[in-house]
């Protein structure tokens, strides 16, 4: 980690009995499933590996990430040794760790929108790295707003802003992103890591309507989304080439799908095509400006404006 937040909340109690019980339930489920990605023994080894480090335990318990752990993954310096092999794999070789590239692209895109006097919002903000880890030297009047449904994340966002000397220009708001009730206040609203937990297209339009309304006319939304991956190469060898742009070896992909699919059953893997995201944003009253992908052509970030 290049820097850390001083305490680690949000993992619930680190109750060893409850974790063993959960692991036993997952093991039971794996044993009674006839279609696993890896051999049962290998799946059980991954399950055991996950219990060895706090991030793994958090994922197992929560089937997703909170602000703190998202920040932990994105701030991690690739290659830094970890105590657990599974954690090293997760932070360096998984598709999840590939999202670090998008986080940096997202921040670079935000940097271009920082102007003096601008009001910049992050929803959901988590610990608010996207807005806080920026240079405001040329924008002394810029104001930052972090909105999240999780009080612990907001407390960390405040701590984060203070540590960067931005405490006096940062406000945090405890709110549900679907019930923002904010009208025409923001010049830029950035949103990473919420839409992918929502499987329902109508609910996504609702979310984007809330964002559109919170923007000033002419204001901009910066949004990441997850596009559908190709089928696994072992199921559709004729499409195996499509995996090249993800930059992941087949054995790592198997481990990824076993870990996040079979074992954790992650809740955030709701995929939406660019065309559907464009349609949802249009329905919410936003005009798409551009969509940027990684060099390989994955992990899009879309920019849309509220018309004047
Ligand atoms: C994966 S984290 C992403 C945080 C941050 N945007 C980032 O990229 O680091 C997801 C965040 O969404 C928040 N969240 C979940 N449901 C929400 C809702 N309905 N309204 C607002 N925030 C929500 C969680 O508390 C968590 O902080």
PDB file of N, CA and C in Angstrom, residues 19-20 22-30 38 40-53 56-57 60 86 255 258-259 262-264:
ATOM      1  N   UNK A  19     -17.053 -17.381  11.065  1.00  0.00           N
ATOM      2  CA  UNK A  19     -16.352 -17.603   9.796  1.00  0.00           C
ATOM      3  C   UNK A  19     -16.261 -19.098   9.488  1.00  0.00           C
ATOM      4  N   UNK A  20     -15.936 -19.893  10.523  1.00  0.00           N
ATOM      5  CA  UNK A  20     -15.845 -21.349  10.309  1.00  0.00           C
ATOM      6  C   UNK A  20     -17.186 -21.903   9.877  1.00  0.00           C
ATOM      7  N   UNK A  22     -19.560 -20.275   8.297  1.00  0.00           N
ATOM      8  CA  UNK A  22     -19.807 -19.841   6.919  1.00  0.00           C
ATOM      9  C   UNK A  22     -18.999 -20.702   5.952  1.00  0.00           C
ATOM     10  N   UNK A  23     -17.715 -20.922   6.300  1.00  0.00           N
ATOM     11  CA  UNK A  23     -16.859 -21.726   5.417  1.00  0.00           C
ATOM     12  C   UNK A  23     -17.398 -23.146   5.285  1.00  0.00           C
ATOM     13  N   UNK A  24     -17.940 -23.670   6.384  1.00  0.00           N
ATOM     14  CA  UNK A  24     -18.500 -25.030   6.339  1.00  0.00           C
ATOM     15  C   UNK A  24     -19.720 -25.056   5.414  1.00  0.00           C
ATOM     16  N   UNK A  25     -20.535 -24.000   5.464  1.00  0.00           N
ATOM     17  CA  UNK A  25     -21.717 -23.933   4.585  1.00  0.00           C
ATOM     18  C   UNK A  25     -21.285 -23.867   3.125  1.00  0.00           C
ATOM     19  N   UNK A  26     -20.249 -23.042   2.851  1.00  0.00           N
ATOM     20  CA  UNK A  26     -19.761 -22.929   1.470  1.00  0.00           C
ATOM     21  C   UNK A  26     -19.198 -24.275   1.024  1.00  0.00           C
ATOM     22  N   UNK A  27     -18.443 -24.918   1.920  1.00  0.00           N
ATOM     23  CA  UNK A  27     -17.862 -26.227   1.568  1.00  0.00           C
ATOM     24  C   UNK A  27     -18.962 -27.230   1.233  1.00  0.00           C
ATOM     25  N   UNK A  28     -20.012 -27.215   2.047  1.00  0.00           N
ATOM     26  CA  UNK A  28     -21.148 -28.123   1.815  1.00  0.00           C
ATOM     27  C   UNK A  28     -21.754 -27.864   0.428  1.00  0.00           C
ATOM     28  N   UNK A  29     -21.919 -26.581   0.118  1.00  0.00           N
ATOM     29  CA  UNK A  29     -22.490 -26.217  -1.187  1.00  0.00           C
ATOM     30  C   UNK A  29     -21.590 -26.688  -2.315  1.00  0.00           C
ATOM     31  N   UNK A  30     -20.277 -26.499  -2.145  1.00  0.00           N
ATOM     32  CA  UNK A  30     -19.338 -26.915  -3.197  1.00  0.00           C
ATOM     33  C   UNK A  30     -19.394 -28.435  -3.382  1.00  0.00           C
ATOM     34  N   UNK A  38     -13.179 -25.639 -10.982  1.00  0.00           N
ATOM     35  CA  UNK A  38     -11.956 -26.404 -10.694  1.00  0.00           C
ATOM     36  C   UNK A  38     -12.356 -27.741 -10.083  1.00  0.00           C
ATOM     37  N   UNK A  40     -12.866 -30.308  -7.087  1.00  0.00           N
ATOM     38  CA  UNK A  40     -13.332 -29.994  -5.732  1.00  0.00           C
ATOM     39  C   UNK A  40     -12.164 -29.686  -4.788  1.00  0.00           C
ATOM     40  N   UNK A  41     -11.103 -30.488  -4.841  1.00  0.00           N
ATOM     41  CA  UNK A  41      -9.961 -30.264  -3.939  1.00  0.00           C
ATOM     42  C   UNK A  41      -9.353 -28.874  -4.128  1.00  0.00           C
ATOM     43  N   UNK A  42      -9.271 -28.483  -5.400  1.00  0.00           N
ATOM     44  CA  UNK A  42      -8.692 -27.160  -5.681  1.00  0.00           C
ATOM     45  C   UNK A  42      -9.625 -26.049  -5.179  1.00  0.00           C
ATOM     46  N   UNK A  43     -10.917 -26.253  -5.349  1.00  0.00           N
ATOM     47  CA  UNK A  43     -11.882 -25.242  -4.869  1.00  0.00           C
ATOM     48  C   UNK A  43     -11.780 -25.117  -3.347  1.00  0.00           C
ATOM     49  N   UNK A  44     -11.638 -26.274  -2.679  1.00  0.00           N
ATOM     50  CA  UNK A  44     -11.548 -26.233  -1.214  1.00  0.00           C
ATOM     51  C   UNK A  44     -10.249 -25.556  -0.765  1.00  0.00           C
ATOM     52  N   UNK A  45      -9.193 -25.733  -1.571  1.00  0.00           N
ATOM     53  CA  UNK A  45      -7.929 -25.061  -1.237  1.00  0.00           C
ATOM     54  C   UNK A  45      -8.087 -23.544  -1.392  1.00  0.00           C
ATOM     55  N   UNK A  46      -8.821 -23.105  -2.426  1.00  0.00           N
ATOM     56  CA  UNK A  46      -9.047 -21.659  -2.592  1.00  0.00           C
ATOM     57  C   UNK A  46      -9.884 -21.142  -1.418  1.00  0.00           C
ATOM     58  N   UNK A  47     -10.903 -21.911  -1.050  1.00  0.00           N
ATOM     59  CA  UNK A  47     -11.745 -21.512   0.091  1.00  0.00           C
ATOM     60  C   UNK A  47     -10.899 -21.374   1.357  1.00  0.00           C
ATOM     61  N   UNK A  48      -9.993 -22.313   1.571  1.00  0.00           N
ATOM     62  CA  UNK A  48      -9.123 -22.238   2.755  1.00  0.00           C
ATOM     63  C   UNK A  48      -8.211 -21.018   2.650  1.00  0.00           C
ATOM     64  N   UNK A  49      -7.668 -20.783   1.444  1.00  0.00           N
ATOM     65  CA  UNK A  49      -6.767 -19.639   1.232  1.00  0.00           C
ATOM     66  C   UNK A  49      -7.449 -18.315   1.530  1.00  0.00           C
ATOM     67  N   UNK A  50      -8.717 -18.220   1.167  1.00  0.00           N
ATOM     68  CA  UNK A  50      -9.451 -16.961   1.388  1.00  0.00           C
ATOM     69  C   UNK A  50      -9.576 -16.616   2.866  1.00  0.00           C
ATOM     70  N   UNK A  51      -9.585 -17.650   3.694  1.00  0.00           N
ATOM     71  CA  UNK A  51      -9.784 -17.391   5.136  1.00  0.00           C
ATOM     72  C   UNK A  51      -8.508 -16.925   5.827  1.00  0.00           C
ATOM     73  N   UNK A  52      -7.406 -16.886   5.072  1.00  0.00           N
ATOM     74  CA  UNK A  52      -6.114 -16.564   5.694  1.00  0.00           C
ATOM     75  C   UNK A  52      -5.817 -15.073   5.787  1.00  0.00           C
ATOM     76  N   UNK A  53      -6.608 -14.230   5.113  1.00  0.00           N
ATOM     77  CA  UNK A  53      -6.270 -12.791   5.126  1.00  0.00           C
ATOM     78  C   UNK A  53      -7.555 -11.959   5.186  1.00  0.00           C
ATOM     79  N   UNK A  56      -9.769 -11.457   2.103  1.00  0.00           N
ATOM     80  CA  UNK A  56     -10.430 -12.702   1.710  1.00  0.00           C
ATOM     81  C   UNK A  56     -11.622 -12.986   2.604  1.00  0.00           C
ATOM     82  N   UNK A  57     -11.438 -12.767   3.908  1.00  0.00           N
ATOM     83  CA  UNK A  57     -12.540 -13.021   4.841  1.00  0.00           C
ATOM     84  C   UNK A  57     -13.685 -12.042   4.588  1.00  0.00           C
ATOM     85  N   UNK A  60     -15.594 -13.179   1.530  1.00  0.00           N
ATOM     86  CA  UNK A  60     -16.375 -14.381   1.843  1.00  0.00           C
ATOM     87  C   UNK A  60     -17.653 -14.010   2.592  1.00  0.00           C
ATOM     88  N   UNK A  86      -2.770 -16.465  -1.617  1.00  0.00           N
ATOM     89  CA  UNK A  86      -4.064 -16.177  -2.256  1.00  0.00           C
ATOM     90  C   UNK A  86      -4.249 -14.670  -2.372  1.00  0.00           C
ATOM     91  N   UNK A 255      -9.273 -19.864 -11.864  1.00  0.00           N
ATOM     92  CA  UNK A 255      -9.223 -19.568 -10.429  1.00  0.00           C
ATOM     93  C   UNK A 255     -10.169 -18.404 -10.095  1.00  0.00           C
ATOM     94  N   UNK A 258     -13.744 -19.598 -10.220  1.00  0.00           N
ATOM     95  CA  UNK A 258     -14.010 -20.461  -9.065  1.00  0.00           C
ATOM     96  C   UNK A 258     -14.172 -19.600  -7.816  1.00  0.00           C
ATOM     97  N   UNK A 259     -13.234 -18.663  -7.636  1.00  0.00           N
ATOM     98  CA  UNK A 259     -13.231 -17.859  -6.414  1.00  0.00           C
ATOM     99  C   UNK A 259     -14.459 -16.947  -6.335  1.00  0.00           C
ATOM    100  N   UNK A 262     -18.090 -19.757  -7.994  1.00  0.00           N
ATOM    101  CA  UNK A 262     -18.444 -20.932  -7.181  1.00  0.00           C
ATOM    102  C   UNK A 262     -18.387 -20.637  -5.672  1.00  0.00           C
ATOM    103  N   UNK A 263     -17.331 -19.963  -5.230  1.00  0.00           N
ATOM    104  CA  UNK A 263     -17.094 -19.859  -3.779  1.00  0.00           C
ATOM    105  C   UNK A 263     -17.771 -18.636  -3.170  1.00  0.00           C
ATOM    106  N   UNK A 264     -17.375 -17.450  -3.642  1.00  0.00           N
ATOM    107  CA  UNK A 264     -17.905 -16.223  -3.029  1.00  0.00           C
ATOM    108  C   UNK A 264     -19.320 -15.911  -3.513  1.00  0.00           C
TER     109      UNK A 264
END
